[in-house]
Short mmCIF file of C-alpha atoms and ligand atoms in Angstrom, two decimals:
data_model
loop_
_atom_site.label_atom_id
_atom_site.label_comp_id
_atom_site.label_asym_id
_atom_site.label_seq_id
_atom_site.Cartn_x
_atom_site.Cartn_y
_atom_site.Cartn_z
CA MET A 1 19.81 174.87 -3.10
CA ILE A 2 20.27 171.70 -0.83
CA ARG A 3 18.07 169.09 -1.58
CA ASN A 4 16.92 166.92 1.26
CA ILE A 5 14.80 163.72 1.44
CA ILE A 6 12.93 163.82 4.65
CA SER A 7 9.47 162.52 3.59
CA ALA A 8 8.23 160.32 0.79
CA SER A 9 6.47 163.25 -0.67
CA ASP A 10 9.66 165.28 -1.22
CA LEU A 11 10.02 163.97 -4.85
CA SER A 12 7.73 165.23 -7.39
CA PRO A 13 6.15 162.71 -10.03
CA ALA A 14 8.57 163.55 -12.70
CA GLU A 15 11.49 163.15 -10.50
CA LEU A 16 10.43 159.86 -9.27
CA GLN A 17 9.77 158.86 -12.79
CA LYS A 18 13.45 159.77 -13.58
CA LEU A 19 14.52 158.10 -10.44
CA PHE A 20 12.98 154.82 -11.51
CA GLU A 21 14.44 155.20 -15.14
CA ARG A 22 18.05 155.41 -13.58
CA ALA A 23 17.24 152.60 -11.11
CA ASP A 24 16.48 150.41 -14.24
CA HIS A 25 19.88 151.63 -15.66
CA TYR A 26 21.75 150.60 -12.65
CA ARG A 27 19.83 147.39 -12.42
CA THR A 28 21.00 146.45 -15.78
CA THR A 29 24.39 148.04 -16.02
CA ARG A 30 27.23 146.24 -14.15
CA MET A 31 30.20 148.17 -15.42
CA LEU A 32 29.60 151.81 -14.92
CA LYS A 33 31.40 154.33 -17.26
CA LYS A 34 30.65 157.40 -15.15
CA PHE A 35 31.15 157.64 -11.41
CA PRO A 36 28.64 160.50 -10.33
CA LEU A 37 30.08 160.44 -6.65
CA ARG A 38 33.59 160.70 -7.59
CA ARG A 39 35.70 162.46 -4.92
CA MET A 40 32.59 162.80 -2.67
CA ILE A 41 32.43 161.48 0.89
CA GLY A 42 29.05 160.50 2.22
CA VAL A 43 28.30 160.18 6.06
CA THR A 44 26.20 157.16 7.15
CA CYS A 45 25.15 157.77 10.63
CA PHE A 46 22.85 154.97 12.07
CA TYR A 47 21.51 155.39 15.58
CA GLN A 48 19.23 152.29 15.21
CA PRO A 49 20.34 148.87 13.83
CA SER A 50 20.16 148.33 9.98
CA MET A 51 21.40 145.89 7.51
CA ARG A 52 19.57 146.44 4.26
CA THR A 53 19.44 150.19 4.34
CA ARG A 54 22.97 150.95 5.47
CA PHE A 55 24.60 148.35 3.44
CA SER A 56 22.67 149.39 0.42
CA PHE A 57 23.41 152.90 0.86
CA GLU A 58 27.22 152.22 1.57
CA SER A 59 27.29 149.75 -1.47
CA ALA A 60 25.52 152.53 -3.64
CA ILE A 61 28.24 155.07 -2.63
CA LEU A 62 31.18 152.78 -3.43
CA ARG A 63 29.63 151.77 -6.77
CA LEU A 64 29.04 155.42 -7.83
CA GLY A 65 32.75 156.03 -7.04
CA GLY A 66 32.28 157.81 -3.68
CA GLN A 67 33.71 156.99 -0.32
CA TYR A 68 31.96 157.02 3.04
CA ILE A 69 32.60 157.45 6.68
CA GLY A 70 30.08 156.28 9.16
CA THR A 71 28.92 154.40 12.24
CA GLU A 72 26.27 152.17 13.32
CA ALA A 73 25.06 152.24 16.88
CA ALA A 74 25.64 156.00 16.68
CA GLY A 75 23.94 156.24 20.15
CA MET A 76 26.96 154.73 21.57
CA PHE A 77 29.75 155.50 19.18
CA SER A 78 29.12 159.18 18.66
CA SER A 79 28.88 162.10 20.96
CA ALA A 80 25.17 161.30 21.58
CA ILE A 81 26.35 159.36 24.60
CA LYS A 82 27.76 162.53 26.00
CA GLY A 83 24.54 164.22 25.40
CA GLU A 84 25.20 165.92 22.08
CA SER A 85 22.02 167.08 20.30
CA ILE A 86 21.10 165.72 16.91
CA GLU A 87 21.57 169.40 15.68
CA ASP A 88 25.15 169.76 16.89
CA SER A 89 26.15 166.32 15.69
CA THR A 90 24.64 167.28 12.30
CA ARG A 91 26.62 170.55 12.07
CA ILE A 92 29.85 168.52 12.63
CA MET A 93 29.09 165.84 10.08
CA ALA A 94 28.18 168.28 7.44
CA GLY A 95 31.56 169.75 7.74
CA TYR A 96 33.23 166.39 7.14
CA GLY A 97 31.09 164.91 4.38
CA ASP A 98 29.17 166.00 1.32
CA PHE A 99 25.87 164.29 2.26
CA ILE A 100 24.52 162.54 5.32
CA VAL A 101 22.39 159.36 5.43
CA LEU A 102 20.83 159.39 8.85
CA ARG A 103 18.90 156.83 10.84
CA SER A 104 17.69 157.99 14.14
CA GLU A 105 15.54 157.08 17.04
CA ASN A 106 12.90 159.82 17.16
CA ALA A 107 10.25 160.96 14.64
CA GLY A 108 11.28 164.35 13.45
CA ASP A 109 14.98 163.89 13.91
CA ALA A 110 15.72 164.16 10.14
CA ALA A 111 13.86 167.38 9.77
CA LYS A 112 15.79 168.77 12.83
CA ALA A 113 19.19 167.79 11.27
CA ALA A 114 17.98 169.25 7.83
CA ALA A 115 17.29 172.46 9.64
CA VAL A 116 20.88 173.03 10.43
CA SER A 117 22.79 171.01 7.65
CA THR A 118 24.89 172.51 4.96
CA VAL A 119 24.85 169.43 2.99
CA PRO A 120 21.85 167.22 2.04
CA ILE A 121 20.16 164.92 4.54
CA ILE A 122 18.64 161.69 3.62
CA ASN A 123 16.25 160.23 6.14
CA ALA A 124 17.00 156.33 6.49
CA GLY A 125 14.21 156.18 9.00
CA ASP A 126 13.54 158.59 11.76
CA GLY A 127 12.00 156.42 14.73
CA THR A 128 8.34 155.70 14.11
CA GLY A 129 8.25 158.68 11.56
CA GLU A 130 9.11 157.79 7.89
CA HIS A 131 11.56 155.93 5.69
CA PRO A 132 11.14 157.50 2.43
CA THR A 133 13.93 155.68 0.40
CA GLN A 134 12.16 152.41 1.48
CA ALA A 135 8.97 153.63 -0.09
CA PHE A 136 10.82 154.69 -3.28
CA LEU A 137 12.06 151.05 -3.51
CA ASP A 138 8.77 149.62 -2.65
CA LEU A 139 6.98 151.54 -5.39
CA TYR A 140 9.75 150.68 -7.82
CA THR A 141 9.21 146.97 -7.11
CA ILE A 142 5.47 147.45 -7.62
CA GLU A 143 5.75 149.23 -10.80
CA LYS A 144 8.25 146.69 -12.18
CA HIS A 145 5.62 144.13 -11.45
CA PHE A 146 2.43 145.74 -12.57
CA GLY A 147 3.47 148.66 -14.82
CA ARG A 148 1.70 151.90 -14.63
CA GLY A 149 -1.80 151.23 -15.91
CA LYS A 150 -3.21 148.71 -13.42
CA GLU A 151 -5.46 149.98 -10.61
CA ILE A 152 -4.10 148.32 -7.46
CA THR A 153 -5.49 147.34 -4.14
CA VAL A 154 -2.84 147.47 -1.50
CA THR A 155 -3.23 145.56 1.79
CA PHE A 156 -0.96 146.65 4.65
CA VAL A 157 -0.74 144.13 7.53
CA GLY A 158 0.86 144.28 11.01
CA ASP A 159 2.24 147.32 13.09
CA LEU A 160 1.00 150.20 10.97
CA LYS A 161 0.98 152.57 13.98
CA ARG A 162 4.87 152.40 14.40
CA GLY A 163 5.99 150.97 11.09
CA ARG A 164 7.64 153.80 9.30
CA THR A 165 7.85 152.19 6.03
CA VAL A 166 4.10 151.93 5.89
CA HIS A 167 3.74 155.43 6.81
CA SER A 168 6.11 156.53 3.86
CA LEU A 169 4.61 154.03 1.20
CA ILE A 170 0.99 155.18 1.97
CA LYS A 171 2.14 158.75 1.70
CA LEU A 172 3.88 158.19 -1.53
CA LEU A 173 0.92 156.30 -3.03
CA ALA A 174 -1.27 159.07 -1.95
CA ALA A 175 1.02 161.63 -3.64
CA MET A 176 1.43 159.74 -6.80
CA HIS A 177 -2.09 158.57 -7.26
CA GLU A 178 -3.29 159.32 -10.84
CA LYS A 179 0.21 160.38 -11.65
CA LEU A 180 2.56 157.48 -11.57
CA VAL A 181 0.23 154.80 -10.06
CA ARG A 182 -3.50 154.08 -9.79
CA VAL A 183 -4.75 152.99 -6.50
CA ARG A 184 -8.20 151.41 -6.27
CA GLU A 185 -8.06 150.73 -2.56
CA ILE A 186 -5.80 150.76 0.60
CA ILE A 187 -6.79 148.25 3.36
CA CYS A 188 -4.95 148.64 6.65
CA VAL A 189 -5.10 145.30 8.61
CA ALA A 190 -3.87 145.69 12.06
CA PRO A 191 -5.00 145.20 15.84
CA PRO A 192 -6.78 148.28 17.03
CA GLU A 193 -3.78 149.41 19.15
CA LEU A 194 -1.33 149.12 16.17
CA GLN A 195 -3.51 150.83 13.44
CA LEU A 196 -2.40 153.43 10.96
CA PRO A 197 -2.16 156.82 12.60
CA ASP A 198 -4.93 159.33 11.85
CA GLU A 199 -2.76 161.81 10.01
CA ILE A 200 -1.51 159.42 7.56
CA PHE A 201 -5.07 157.89 6.98
CA ALA A 202 -6.24 161.37 6.38
CA ASP A 203 -3.45 162.13 3.85
CA ALA A 204 -4.59 159.18 1.74
CA GLN A 205 -8.28 159.88 1.84
CA HIS A 206 -8.36 161.57 -1.52
CA ILE A 207 -7.41 158.26 -3.24
CA GLY A 208 -11.16 157.14 -2.67
CA THR A 209 -11.08 153.96 -0.41
CA ILE A 210 -8.81 153.49 2.45
CA SER A 211 -10.11 151.44 5.37
CA ARG A 212 -9.01 150.09 8.67
CA VAL A 213 -9.94 146.40 9.61
CA HIS A 214 -8.97 144.15 12.44
CA TRP A 215 -8.20 140.77 10.68
CA LEU A 216 -6.79 139.33 7.56
CA SER A 217 -10.10 137.82 6.24
CA PRO A 218 -10.63 135.52 3.03
CA GLU A 219 -12.46 138.31 1.49
CA ILE A 220 -9.71 140.92 1.85
CA LEU A 221 -6.95 138.54 0.58
CA GLY A 222 -9.09 137.69 -2.54
CA LEU A 223 -9.24 141.50 -3.37
CA THR A 224 -5.45 142.23 -2.86
CA ASP A 225 -3.16 142.88 -5.54
CA ILE A 226 -0.18 143.68 -3.18
CA ILE A 227 0.14 142.36 0.42
CA TYR A 228 2.59 144.41 2.36
CA MET A 229 3.41 142.52 5.42
CA THR A 230 5.31 144.11 8.59
CA ARG A 231 6.59 142.88 11.87
CA THR A 232 5.59 144.10 15.22
CA GLN A 233 8.04 147.08 16.09
CA ARG A 234 8.72 145.68 19.76
CA GLU A 235 11.52 148.17 20.21
CA TYR A 236 8.87 150.82 20.85
CA GLY A 237 7.01 148.86 23.52
CA GLN A 238 5.07 145.49 23.85
CA VAL A 239 1.51 145.40 22.73
CA GLU A 240 -0.54 142.32 23.59
CA PHE A 241 -2.59 140.91 20.61
CA ASP A 242 -3.31 137.60 18.80
CA PRO A 243 -0.89 137.36 16.18
CA SER A 244 -2.74 134.74 14.16
CA ALA A 245 -5.14 137.18 12.59
CA PHE A 246 -2.18 139.01 11.11
CA THR A 247 0.01 136.02 9.77
CA LEU A 248 0.35 135.12 6.27
CA THR A 249 -0.01 131.36 6.50
CA PRO A 250 0.37 129.30 3.46
CA GLU A 251 -3.56 128.57 3.78
CA ARG A 252 -3.99 132.26 3.56
CA ALA A 253 -1.49 132.91 0.87
CA GLN A 254 -3.69 130.35 -1.20
CA MET A 255 -6.52 132.93 -1.09
CA LEU A 256 -4.47 135.68 -2.71
CA PRO A 257 -4.98 136.29 -6.42
CA GLU A 258 -2.47 134.47 -8.77
CA THR A 259 -1.44 137.74 -10.09
CA SER A 260 -0.75 139.36 -6.67
CA ILE A 261 2.64 139.84 -4.98
CA ILE A 262 3.93 139.70 -1.42
CA LEU A 263 6.28 142.34 -0.07
CA HIS A 264 7.88 142.98 3.16
CA PRO A 265 10.53 145.54 4.14
CA LEU A 266 12.20 142.92 6.34
CA PRO A 267 13.37 141.93 8.80
CA ARG A 268 10.50 139.60 9.34
CA ASN A 269 9.17 137.60 12.37
CA ASP A 270 6.51 135.13 12.59
CA GLU A 271 4.10 137.03 10.34
CA LEU A 272 5.75 135.82 7.23
CA PRO A 273 6.74 132.11 7.46
CA PRO A 274 9.63 130.91 5.48
CA ALA A 275 7.25 128.49 3.71
CA ILE A 276 6.03 131.50 1.75
CA ASP A 277 9.55 131.98 0.19
CA PHE A 278 8.85 129.27 -2.28
CA ASP A 279 5.66 131.17 -3.54
CA PRO A 280 6.29 132.54 -6.90
CA ARG A 281 4.54 135.74 -5.81
CA ALA A 282 6.95 136.32 -2.91
CA ARG A 283 8.92 139.36 -3.90
CA TYR A 284 10.60 140.54 -0.66
CA PHE A 285 14.20 139.53 -1.59
CA GLY A 286 13.92 141.18 -4.87
CA GLN A 287 12.48 144.18 -3.08
CA ALA A 288 15.50 144.48 -0.81
CA GLN A 289 17.84 144.00 -3.79
CA ASN A 290 16.17 146.89 -5.66
CA GLY A 291 17.09 148.96 -2.72
CA LEU A 292 20.49 149.19 -4.13
CA TYR A 293 19.67 150.42 -7.59
CA VAL A 294 17.01 153.09 -6.21
CA ARG A 295 19.49 154.52 -3.84
CA MET A 296 22.20 154.55 -6.44
CA ALA A 297 19.62 156.52 -8.67
CA LEU A 298 18.75 158.81 -5.66
CA LEU A 299 22.32 159.64 -4.66
CA GLU A 300 23.11 160.46 -8.21
CA MET A 301 20.07 162.79 -8.51
CA LEU A 302 20.73 164.56 -5.18
CA MET A 303 24.30 165.08 -5.75
CA LYS A 304 24.35 166.05 -9.43
CA LYS A 305 26.78 169.07 -9.81
C1 LIG B 401 12.46 148.61 8.27
C2 LIG B 401 12.86 149.75 9.21
O1 LIG B 401 14.00 149.89 9.59
O2 LIG B 401 11.96 150.52 9.22
N1 LIG B 401 13.68 147.91 7.67
C3 LIG B 401 14.16 148.39 6.43
O3 LIG B 401 14.71 149.44 6.42
N2 LIG B 401 14.04 147.71 5.35
C4 LIG B 401 11.50 147.67 8.71
C5 LIG B 401 11.66 147.26 10.17
O4 LIG B 401 12.51 147.40 10.83
O5 LIG B 401 10.67 146.66 10.65
#
């Protein structure tokens, strides 16, 4: 059976636990003895710009002994520019590679590709939809810091409407609640026009407390274990709002508990000033690094013979 990763809820708690164990292995083992992707070819097809996701997938493939073919700016450098559908392009790519890592412009594209593909599809971000592998590495980073037992309050800040990493991480937290993670509260801080979509809000309601608020207040900062900052996704259209209510200034960072951590999927804009990088609670570069280990573990899991 072909195993696709389209949504953050596509792995069971047991699979995610195994994934994290293997990520630990890859984090601590430099010289691999086994190469699970030997003689395999992955396709990395990216219609939108990417630095972390594409490079970490390509590095993961090479480190696991596989090879890849691929393109960035696929909208220009693939037959999409001649009007080819995502389905037709997928059928062709599936004939040349053993799995496809796909980043596309529209929510739902990864599912469309999976519907016609003869090889696994890994959703590396589908427009404003989801970005499941980012959520896996986010949760891995959270677990590395807090372990399993602690009840966590997660505060998401920024463009929660169009930020696909937020959609996937909230879905994952909801799916893993009381299984791999204990969530006390999710707080969504965004201007009204950029708030979390209703479907995702509804998905997470069984956790207990999920709320939508319109500014990053001292009270919220004081309750937060994980602050997950995001940039405004301007590529999907301009929205006018006052960014000062959603910026993690050094003054605001002081109000976060000492035991908290600061995450960001990156790239960042003004919402996360470089001054914060010197804060010991800043974990976003380590978070991006974890992407390599988690993607190695994921490719190994999906491609196991
Ligand atoms: C994110 C994405 O592409 O959704 N980047 C990433 O993969 N780490 C976040 C973003 O672009 O804002």
